[in-house]
XYZ file of C-alpha atoms in Angstrom:
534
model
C 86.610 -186.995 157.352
C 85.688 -183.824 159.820
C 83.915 -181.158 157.742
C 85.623 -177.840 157.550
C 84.634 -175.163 159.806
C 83.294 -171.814 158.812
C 82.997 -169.124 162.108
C 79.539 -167.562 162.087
C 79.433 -163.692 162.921
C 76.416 -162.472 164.056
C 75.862 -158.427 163.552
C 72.448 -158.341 164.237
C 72.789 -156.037 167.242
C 74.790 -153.667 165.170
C 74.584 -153.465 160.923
C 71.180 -155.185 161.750
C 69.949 -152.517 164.080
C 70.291 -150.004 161.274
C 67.407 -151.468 159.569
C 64.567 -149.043 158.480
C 61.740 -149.632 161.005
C 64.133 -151.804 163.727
C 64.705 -149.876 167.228
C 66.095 -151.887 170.244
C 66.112 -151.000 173.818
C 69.052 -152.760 176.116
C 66.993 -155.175 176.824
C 65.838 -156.671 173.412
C 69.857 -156.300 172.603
C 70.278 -158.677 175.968
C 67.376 -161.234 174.814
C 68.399 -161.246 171.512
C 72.528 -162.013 172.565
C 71.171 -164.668 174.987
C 69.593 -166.607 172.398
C 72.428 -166.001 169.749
C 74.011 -167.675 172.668
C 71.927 -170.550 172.934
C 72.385 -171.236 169.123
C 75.925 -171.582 169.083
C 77.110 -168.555 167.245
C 80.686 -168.263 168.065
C 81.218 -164.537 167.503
C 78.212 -161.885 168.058
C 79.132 -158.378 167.862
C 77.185 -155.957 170.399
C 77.830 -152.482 169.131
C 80.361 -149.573 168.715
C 80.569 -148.275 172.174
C 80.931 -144.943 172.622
C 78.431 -144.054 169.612
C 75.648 -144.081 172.128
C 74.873 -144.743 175.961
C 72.867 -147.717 174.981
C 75.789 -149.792 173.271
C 77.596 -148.720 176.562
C 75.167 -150.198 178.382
C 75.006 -153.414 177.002
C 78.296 -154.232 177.064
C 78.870 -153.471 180.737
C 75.210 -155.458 181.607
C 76.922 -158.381 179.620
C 79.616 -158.683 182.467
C 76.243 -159.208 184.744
C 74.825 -161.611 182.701
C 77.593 -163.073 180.584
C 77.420 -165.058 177.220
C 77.982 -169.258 177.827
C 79.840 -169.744 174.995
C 79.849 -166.625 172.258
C 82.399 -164.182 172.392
C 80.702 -160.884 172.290
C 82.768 -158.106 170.062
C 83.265 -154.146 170.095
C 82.985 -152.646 166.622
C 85.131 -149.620 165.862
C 87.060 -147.457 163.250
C 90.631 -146.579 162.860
C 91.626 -144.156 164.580
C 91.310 -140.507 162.963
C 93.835 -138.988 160.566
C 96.147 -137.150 161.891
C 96.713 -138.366 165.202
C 97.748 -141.486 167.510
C 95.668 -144.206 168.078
C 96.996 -143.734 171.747
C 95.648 -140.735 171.798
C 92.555 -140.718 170.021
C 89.732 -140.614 172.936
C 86.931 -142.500 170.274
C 88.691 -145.585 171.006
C 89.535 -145.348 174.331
C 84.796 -146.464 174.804
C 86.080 -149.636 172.845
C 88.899 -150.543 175.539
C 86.308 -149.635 178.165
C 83.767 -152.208 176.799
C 85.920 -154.968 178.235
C 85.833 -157.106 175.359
C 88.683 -159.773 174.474
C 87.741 -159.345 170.433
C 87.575 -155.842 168.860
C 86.186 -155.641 165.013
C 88.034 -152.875 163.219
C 87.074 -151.119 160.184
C 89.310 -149.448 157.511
C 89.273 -148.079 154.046
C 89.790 -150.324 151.326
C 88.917 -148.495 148.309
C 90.939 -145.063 147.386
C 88.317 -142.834 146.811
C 86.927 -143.109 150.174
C 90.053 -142.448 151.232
C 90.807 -139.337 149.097
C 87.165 -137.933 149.159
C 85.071 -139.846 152.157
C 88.627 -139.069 154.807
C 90.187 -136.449 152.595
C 93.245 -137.687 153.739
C 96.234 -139.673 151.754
C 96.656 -143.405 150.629
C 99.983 -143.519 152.588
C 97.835 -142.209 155.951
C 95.245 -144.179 155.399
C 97.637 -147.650 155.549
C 99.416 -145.779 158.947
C 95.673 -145.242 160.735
C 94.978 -149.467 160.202
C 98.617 -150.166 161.362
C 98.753 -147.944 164.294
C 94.991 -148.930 165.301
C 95.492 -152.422 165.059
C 98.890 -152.475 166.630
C 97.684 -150.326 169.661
C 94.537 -152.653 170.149
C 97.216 -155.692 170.482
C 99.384 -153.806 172.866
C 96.424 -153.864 174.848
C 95.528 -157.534 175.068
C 93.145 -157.389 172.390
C 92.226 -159.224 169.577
C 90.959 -157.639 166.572
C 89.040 -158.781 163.300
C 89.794 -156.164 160.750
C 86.569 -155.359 158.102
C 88.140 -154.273 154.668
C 85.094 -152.062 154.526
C 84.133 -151.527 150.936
C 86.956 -154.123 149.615
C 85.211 -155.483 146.490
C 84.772 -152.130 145.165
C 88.416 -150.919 146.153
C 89.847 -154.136 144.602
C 88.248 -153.815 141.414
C 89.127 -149.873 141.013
C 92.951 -150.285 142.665
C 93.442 -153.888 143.805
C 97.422 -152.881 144.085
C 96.259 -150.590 146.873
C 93.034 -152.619 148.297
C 95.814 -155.479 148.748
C 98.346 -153.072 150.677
C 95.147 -152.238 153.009
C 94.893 -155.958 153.937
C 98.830 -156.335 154.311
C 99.000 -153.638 156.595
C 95.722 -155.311 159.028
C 98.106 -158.058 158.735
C 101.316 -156.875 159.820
C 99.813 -155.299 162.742
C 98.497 -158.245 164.421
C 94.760 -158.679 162.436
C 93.662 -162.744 163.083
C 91.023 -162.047 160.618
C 90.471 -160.344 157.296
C 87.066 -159.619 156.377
C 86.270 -158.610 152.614
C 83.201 -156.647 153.004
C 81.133 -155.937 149.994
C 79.676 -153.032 151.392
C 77.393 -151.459 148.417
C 75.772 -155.077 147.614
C 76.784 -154.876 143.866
C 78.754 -157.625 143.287
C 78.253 -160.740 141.881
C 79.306 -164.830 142.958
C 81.311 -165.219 140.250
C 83.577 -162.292 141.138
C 83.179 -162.881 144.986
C 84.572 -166.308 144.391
C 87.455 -165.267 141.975
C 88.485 -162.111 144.367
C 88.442 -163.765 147.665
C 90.617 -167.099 145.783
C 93.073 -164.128 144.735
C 93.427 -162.625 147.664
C 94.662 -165.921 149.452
C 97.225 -166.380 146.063
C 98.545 -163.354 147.310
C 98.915 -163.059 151.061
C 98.779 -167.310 151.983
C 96.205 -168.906 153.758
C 98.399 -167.727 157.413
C 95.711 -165.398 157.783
C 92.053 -166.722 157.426
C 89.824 -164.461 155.689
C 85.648 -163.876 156.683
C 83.253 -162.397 153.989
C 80.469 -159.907 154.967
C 77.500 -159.291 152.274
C 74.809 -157.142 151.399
C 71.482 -157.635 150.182
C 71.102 -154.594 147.739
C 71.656 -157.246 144.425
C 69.866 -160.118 146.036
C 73.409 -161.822 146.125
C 73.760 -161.387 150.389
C 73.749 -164.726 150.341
C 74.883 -166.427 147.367
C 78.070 -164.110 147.933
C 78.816 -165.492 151.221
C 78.563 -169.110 149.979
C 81.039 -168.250 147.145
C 83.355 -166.695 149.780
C 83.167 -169.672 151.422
C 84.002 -171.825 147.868
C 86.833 -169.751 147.203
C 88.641 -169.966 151.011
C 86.824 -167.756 153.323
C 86.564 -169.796 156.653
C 84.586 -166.541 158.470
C 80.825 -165.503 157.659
C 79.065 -162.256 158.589
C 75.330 -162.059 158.731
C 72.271 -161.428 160.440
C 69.426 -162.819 161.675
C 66.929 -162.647 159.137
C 69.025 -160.919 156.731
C 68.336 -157.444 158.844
C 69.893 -154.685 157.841
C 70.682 -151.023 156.363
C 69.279 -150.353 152.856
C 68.222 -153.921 151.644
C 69.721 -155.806 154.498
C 72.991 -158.057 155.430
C 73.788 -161.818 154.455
C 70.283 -163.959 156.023
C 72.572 -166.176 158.384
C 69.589 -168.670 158.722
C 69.959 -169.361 154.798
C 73.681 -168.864 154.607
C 73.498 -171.521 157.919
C 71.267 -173.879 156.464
C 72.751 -173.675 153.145
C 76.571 -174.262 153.915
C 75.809 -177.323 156.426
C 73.152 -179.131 155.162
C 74.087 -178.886 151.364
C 78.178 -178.212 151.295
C 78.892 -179.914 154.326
C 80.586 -177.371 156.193
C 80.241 -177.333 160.171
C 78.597 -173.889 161.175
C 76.797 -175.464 164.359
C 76.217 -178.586 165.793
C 72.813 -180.788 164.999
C 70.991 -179.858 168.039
C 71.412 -175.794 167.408
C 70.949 -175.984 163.811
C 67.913 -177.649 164.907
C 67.062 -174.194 166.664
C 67.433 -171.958 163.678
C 63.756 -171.717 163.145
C 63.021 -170.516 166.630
C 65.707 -168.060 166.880
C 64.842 -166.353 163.859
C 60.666 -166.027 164.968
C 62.209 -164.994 168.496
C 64.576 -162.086 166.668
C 61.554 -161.416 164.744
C 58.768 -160.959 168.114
C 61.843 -158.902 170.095
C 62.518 -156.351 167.266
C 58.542 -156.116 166.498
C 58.880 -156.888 162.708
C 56.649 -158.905 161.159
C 58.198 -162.702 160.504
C 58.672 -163.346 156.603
C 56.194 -166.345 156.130
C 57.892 -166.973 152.831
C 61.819 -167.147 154.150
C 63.697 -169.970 152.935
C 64.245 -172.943 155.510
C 62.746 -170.924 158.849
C 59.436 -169.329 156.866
C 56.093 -170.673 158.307
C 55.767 -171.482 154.639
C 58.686 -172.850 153.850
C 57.550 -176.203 154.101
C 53.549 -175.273 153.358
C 51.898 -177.512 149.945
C 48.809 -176.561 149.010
C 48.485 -177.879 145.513
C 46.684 -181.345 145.819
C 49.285 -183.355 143.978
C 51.743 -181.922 145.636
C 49.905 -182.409 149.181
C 49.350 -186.097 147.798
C 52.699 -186.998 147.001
C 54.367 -185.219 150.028
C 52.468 -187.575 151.956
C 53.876 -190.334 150.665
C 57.491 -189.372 150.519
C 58.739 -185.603 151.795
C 61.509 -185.599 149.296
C 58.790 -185.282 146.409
C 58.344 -181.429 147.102
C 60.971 -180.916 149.895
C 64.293 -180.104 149.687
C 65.611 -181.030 153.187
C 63.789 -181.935 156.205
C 62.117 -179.225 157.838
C 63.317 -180.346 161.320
C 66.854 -180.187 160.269
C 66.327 -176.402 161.124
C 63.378 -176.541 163.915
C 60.546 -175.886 160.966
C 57.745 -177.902 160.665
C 55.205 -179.414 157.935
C 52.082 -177.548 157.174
C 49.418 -178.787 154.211
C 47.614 -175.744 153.383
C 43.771 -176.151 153.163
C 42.823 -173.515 149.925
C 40.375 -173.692 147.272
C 42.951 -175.749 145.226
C 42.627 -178.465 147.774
C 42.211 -181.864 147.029
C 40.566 -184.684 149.596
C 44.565 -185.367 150.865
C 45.176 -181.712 151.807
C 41.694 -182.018 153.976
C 42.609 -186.090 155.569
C 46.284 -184.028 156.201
C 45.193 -181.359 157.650
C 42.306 -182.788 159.637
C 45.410 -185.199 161.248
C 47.114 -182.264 162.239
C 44.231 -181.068 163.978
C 43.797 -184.659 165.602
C 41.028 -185.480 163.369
C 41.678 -188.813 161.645
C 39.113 -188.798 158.862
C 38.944 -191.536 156.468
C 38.755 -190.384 152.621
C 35.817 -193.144 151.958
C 33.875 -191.320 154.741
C 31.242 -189.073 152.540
C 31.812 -186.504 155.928
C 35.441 -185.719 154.146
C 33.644 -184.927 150.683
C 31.129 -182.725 152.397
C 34.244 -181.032 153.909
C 36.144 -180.183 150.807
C 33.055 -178.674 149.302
C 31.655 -176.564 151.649
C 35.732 -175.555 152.302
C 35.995 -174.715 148.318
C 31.781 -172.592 148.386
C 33.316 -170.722 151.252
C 36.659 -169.699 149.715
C 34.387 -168.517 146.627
C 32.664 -166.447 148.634
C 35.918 -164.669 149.859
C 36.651 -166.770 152.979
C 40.438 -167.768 153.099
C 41.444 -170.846 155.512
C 44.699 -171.201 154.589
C 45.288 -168.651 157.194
C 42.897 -169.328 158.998
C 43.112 -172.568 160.341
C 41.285 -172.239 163.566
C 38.229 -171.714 161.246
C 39.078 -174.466 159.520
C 39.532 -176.934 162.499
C 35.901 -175.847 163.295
C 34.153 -176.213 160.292
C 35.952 -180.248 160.478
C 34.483 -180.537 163.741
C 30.403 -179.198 162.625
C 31.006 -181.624 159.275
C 31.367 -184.063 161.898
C 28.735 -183.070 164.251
C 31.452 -182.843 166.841
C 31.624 -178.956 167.189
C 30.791 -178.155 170.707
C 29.153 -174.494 171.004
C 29.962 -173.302 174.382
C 27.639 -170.058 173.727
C 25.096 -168.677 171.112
C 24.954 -165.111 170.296
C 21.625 -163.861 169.726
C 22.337 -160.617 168.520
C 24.499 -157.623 168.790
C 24.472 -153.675 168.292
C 26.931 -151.473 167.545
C 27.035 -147.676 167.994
C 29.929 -145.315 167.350
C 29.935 -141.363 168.005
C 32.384 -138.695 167.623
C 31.858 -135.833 169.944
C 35.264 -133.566 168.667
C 38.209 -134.894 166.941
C 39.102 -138.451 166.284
C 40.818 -138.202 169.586
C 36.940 -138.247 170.973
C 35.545 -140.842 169.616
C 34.383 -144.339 171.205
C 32.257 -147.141 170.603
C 29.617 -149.183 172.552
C 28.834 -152.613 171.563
C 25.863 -154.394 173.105
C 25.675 -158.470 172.977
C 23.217 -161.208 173.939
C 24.580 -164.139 174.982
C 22.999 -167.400 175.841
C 25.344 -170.223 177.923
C 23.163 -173.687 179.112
C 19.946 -171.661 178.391
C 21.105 -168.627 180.818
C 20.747 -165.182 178.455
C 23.071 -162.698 179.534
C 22.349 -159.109 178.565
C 26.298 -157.221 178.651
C 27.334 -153.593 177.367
C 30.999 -152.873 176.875
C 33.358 -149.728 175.289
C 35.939 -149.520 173.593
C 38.321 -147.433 171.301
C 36.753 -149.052 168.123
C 33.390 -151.134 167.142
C 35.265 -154.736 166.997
C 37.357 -153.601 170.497
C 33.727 -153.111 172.362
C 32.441 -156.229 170.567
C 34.941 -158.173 171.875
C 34.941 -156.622 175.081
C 31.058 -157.211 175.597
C 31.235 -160.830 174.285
C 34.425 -161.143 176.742
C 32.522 -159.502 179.797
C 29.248 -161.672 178.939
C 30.864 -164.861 179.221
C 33.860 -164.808 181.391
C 31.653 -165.688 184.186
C 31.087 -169.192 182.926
C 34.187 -169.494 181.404
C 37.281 -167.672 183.504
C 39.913 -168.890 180.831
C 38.096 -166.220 178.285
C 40.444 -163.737 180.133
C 43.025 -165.118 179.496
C 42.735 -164.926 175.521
C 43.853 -161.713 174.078
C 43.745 -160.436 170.210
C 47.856 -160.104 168.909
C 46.896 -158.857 165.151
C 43.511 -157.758 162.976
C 43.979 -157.482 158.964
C 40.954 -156.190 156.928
C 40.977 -156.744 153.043
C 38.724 -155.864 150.412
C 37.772 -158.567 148.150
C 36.081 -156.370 145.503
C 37.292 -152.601 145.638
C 35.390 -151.950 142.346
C 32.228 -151.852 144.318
C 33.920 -149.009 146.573
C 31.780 -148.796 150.204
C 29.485 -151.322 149.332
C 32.695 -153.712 148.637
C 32.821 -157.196 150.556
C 35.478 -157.516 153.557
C 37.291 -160.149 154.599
C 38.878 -160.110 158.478
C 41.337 -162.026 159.996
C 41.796 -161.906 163.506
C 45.112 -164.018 165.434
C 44.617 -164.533 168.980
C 46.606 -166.047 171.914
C 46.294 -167.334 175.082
C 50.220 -167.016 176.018
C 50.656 -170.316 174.906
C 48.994 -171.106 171.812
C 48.392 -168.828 168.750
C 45.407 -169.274 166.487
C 43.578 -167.316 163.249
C 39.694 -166.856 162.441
C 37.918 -165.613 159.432
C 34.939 -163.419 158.916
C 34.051 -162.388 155.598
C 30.931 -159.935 155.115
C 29.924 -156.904 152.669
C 29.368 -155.214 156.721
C 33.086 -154.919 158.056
C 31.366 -154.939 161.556
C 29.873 -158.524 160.833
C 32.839 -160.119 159.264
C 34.789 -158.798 162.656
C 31.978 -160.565 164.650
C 32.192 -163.632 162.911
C 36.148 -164.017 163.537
C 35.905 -162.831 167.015
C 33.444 -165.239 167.921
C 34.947 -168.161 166.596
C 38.308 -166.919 167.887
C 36.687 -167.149 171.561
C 35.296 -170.146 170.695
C 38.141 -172.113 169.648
C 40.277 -170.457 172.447
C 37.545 -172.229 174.775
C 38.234 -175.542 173.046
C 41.947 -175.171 173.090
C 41.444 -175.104 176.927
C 38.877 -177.864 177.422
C 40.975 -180.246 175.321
C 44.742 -179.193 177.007
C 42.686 -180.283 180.294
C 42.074 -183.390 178.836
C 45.441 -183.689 176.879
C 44.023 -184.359 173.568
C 45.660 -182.831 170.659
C 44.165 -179.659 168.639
C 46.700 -178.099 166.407
């Protein structure tokens, strides 16, 4: 038996550009269509053209560099009251745009109409007709958002219905029932939407669009689905105004793999987890580690029983396979470790250690002291790759610092202040003596340590710090507190973490920046040799 097929709707580039703290140039919105693209998503919408140059833009650099397979869509409004849609110059940018799909929006819910358009129920029907019908007289075809239309149905579901007959009359191949606010509930969504197809047929297939502001994005858009809906709306990583839009990597994940609907094929379901962390980079948010199905730690155990059993079958503590969406396995190395979180972790560093071995004891309790002390490697599992390797008296030191200073001054206003870090380095018995500046204490110490030893080793300039997080481990003991730093670094291909912990903020920072040279030197010694390393 085929599964059904549900049409996925990306609005990323639109309702999830109006997320608090999200800005994209042209380009990211060209990256980010490219890859929606690659994925498989049949519909992604680019914009309301007209509202600004950029969406303009974009839709005109599109007929450059055109989509493979997605068709990309022009969002709109109905026309104004008042007038002709044929005369109505805001939609005249949405013809422009040169798209063969337009999404129109339309009041659902009367007292938008009455108070948010100050304008009648009877107009309000004539603006989605007219729109609708003009857009059709022009080649196009149109989606029609019921914006609001939970809200409307429950208040005046007589007139929410008429809004939805009158899309349909006028040529609409798609009803969407958006719940716009975010306040209401599975239960109802299913009931509502399996109403809704009692009363106008299933002629006309209906989409669901969701937000977060309950925590129901989407569960709602799964009980759309239950009760008919064949279209859903979503975003990448759940972006969005207020709270955010339907996640489409859960929605995805969660209508294919456990309904058995057909969103994508295998292959690009396969790519959900990369798309989202590739969203994530171009729109400079932070990934959510903790995201169901495409969150670094979505498939993370750290408790030893659960690391223990995992091992032995996935489905213990797993609820699919992670590579059923492109995510991986990761056993967490913590102070609730057991010996099988450090044997499965060491393997994934290419370390094969054998539990018998009294090395592999030695490991787990100098890994458990340290995390007392404030050090955490479950982020930092470059730090804990090298602390495997000196267990094992296989951790090669390319250099040995012999010291370091540190001065800051401030001649005027923050604006004027810098740092100079001094270092002594010794490489094969060769002490080199370096000075460096920077905007900061750790920027000069890494720039001194960087400028001491790329002469020996050239691939040091090609490692680069991405992120530095300080924490205080005990804020009771104000100034004198102890710090813990993290430090991620990259070489353009690989990205690792290091750990420094230290009541001196400026030693911690030395202790992660030297190991995160050091391990970027090993990354690069062993990809020469093409032995694993992470």
């Amino acid at each position: 038996m085929t599964a059904k097929r549900i049409s996925i709707y990306d609005t990323t580039l639109r309702d999830g550009a109006q997320c608090e703290g999200l800005s994209l140039s042209l380009e990211d919105k060209l990256r980010i269509a490219h890859q929606l693209d690659r994925l498989g998503v049949p519909f992604i919408e680019g914009g309301w053209p007209g509202a600004n140059p950029k969406d303009v833009k974009f839709f005109w650099q599109l007929k450059e560099q055109p989509l493979t397979h997605a068709e990309v869509v022009a969002f709109c409004s109905t026309r104004r009251p008042g007038r002709r849609a044929a005369e109505d110059p805001m939609l005249q940018p949405i013809l422009a745009a040169g798209t063969h799909w337009i999404t129109l929006f339309g009041k659902s819910w009367d007292l938008h109409v009455t108070e948010g358009l100050n304008t009648s129920l009877e107009e309000n029907l004539a603006m989605i007709q007219d729109t609708i019908e003009y857009f059709r007289s022009q080649g196009r075809r149109v989606i029609y958002d019921a914006e609001h239309w939970f809200d409307g149905y429950k208040q005046n579901p007589d007139y929410a219905l008429k809004t939805l007959k009158a899309a349909a009359e006028a040529g609409a191949e798609w009803l969407t029932l958006c719940d716009t606010n975010g306040g209401s509930l599975p239960h109802e969504v299913t009931q509502i939407v399996s109403e809704v197809i009692s009363e106008l047929g299933e002629a006309i297939p209906l989409g669901i669009h969701t937000h977060n502001d309950s925590e129901m994005a989407v569960a709602n858009a799964v009980a759309a689905v239950l009760g008919g809906a064949t279209m859903v709306q979503g975003t990448i990583n759940g972006y969005g105004e207020r709270c955010g839009n339907a996640n489409l990597c859960s929605a995805i994940a969660n209508l294919q793999l456990k309904l058995g609907y057909h969103c994508l094929d295998d292959q690009q379901l396969a790519q959900l987890t990369e798309t989202s962390r590739f969203v994530s980079e171009v729109v400079n948010l932070a990934p959510n580690d903790r995201a169901a199905f495409v969150g670094r730690s979505a498939f993370a155990h750290k408790g030893g029983i659960h690391v223990s059993a995992v091992q032995r079958n996935p489905l213990t503590y797993e609820h699919i396979a992670p590579e059923a969406v492109g995510n991986q396995r990761r056993i967490v190395i913590s102070d609730q470790s057991g010996l099988s979180n450090v044997l499965a972790k060491a393997r994934n560093f290419g370390i094969d250690l054998d539990k018998n071995n009294p090395a592999s004891r030695e490991i787990l309790d100098r890994l458990k002291g340290l995390e007392n002390e404030g050090y955490q490697f479950e982020a930092a599992e470059a730090s804990f790759d090298l602390l495997v390797r000196e267990a094992l008296g296989q951790r090669e030191r390319f250099f040995e610092v012999k010291g370091f200073q540190v001065h800051c001054s401030q001649a005027g206003g923050h604006e004027d202040s810098n740092s100079l870090a001094t270092v002594k380095v010794t490489v094969n018995g060769s002490e080199s003596l370096q000075s460096a500046e920077g905007n900061g204490p750790v920027s000069a110490l890494d720039a001194a340590l960087r400028k001491a030893l790329v002469g020996q080793f050239p691939a040091i300039a090609d490692c680069h710090l991405v992120d530095y997080k300080v924490r205080i481990l005990d804020s009771q003991s104000g100034t004198s507190a102890k710090t813990r730093v993290l430090l991620e670094s990259t070489n353009g291909h690989d990205r690792w973490t290091t750990v420094g912990v230290s009541a001196n903020i400026i030693d911690a920072s030395y202790q992660a920046v030297v190991e995160g040279l050091e391990y970027g030197l090993l990354l690069q010694k062993n990809a020469k040799k093409g032995v694993q390393t992470s």
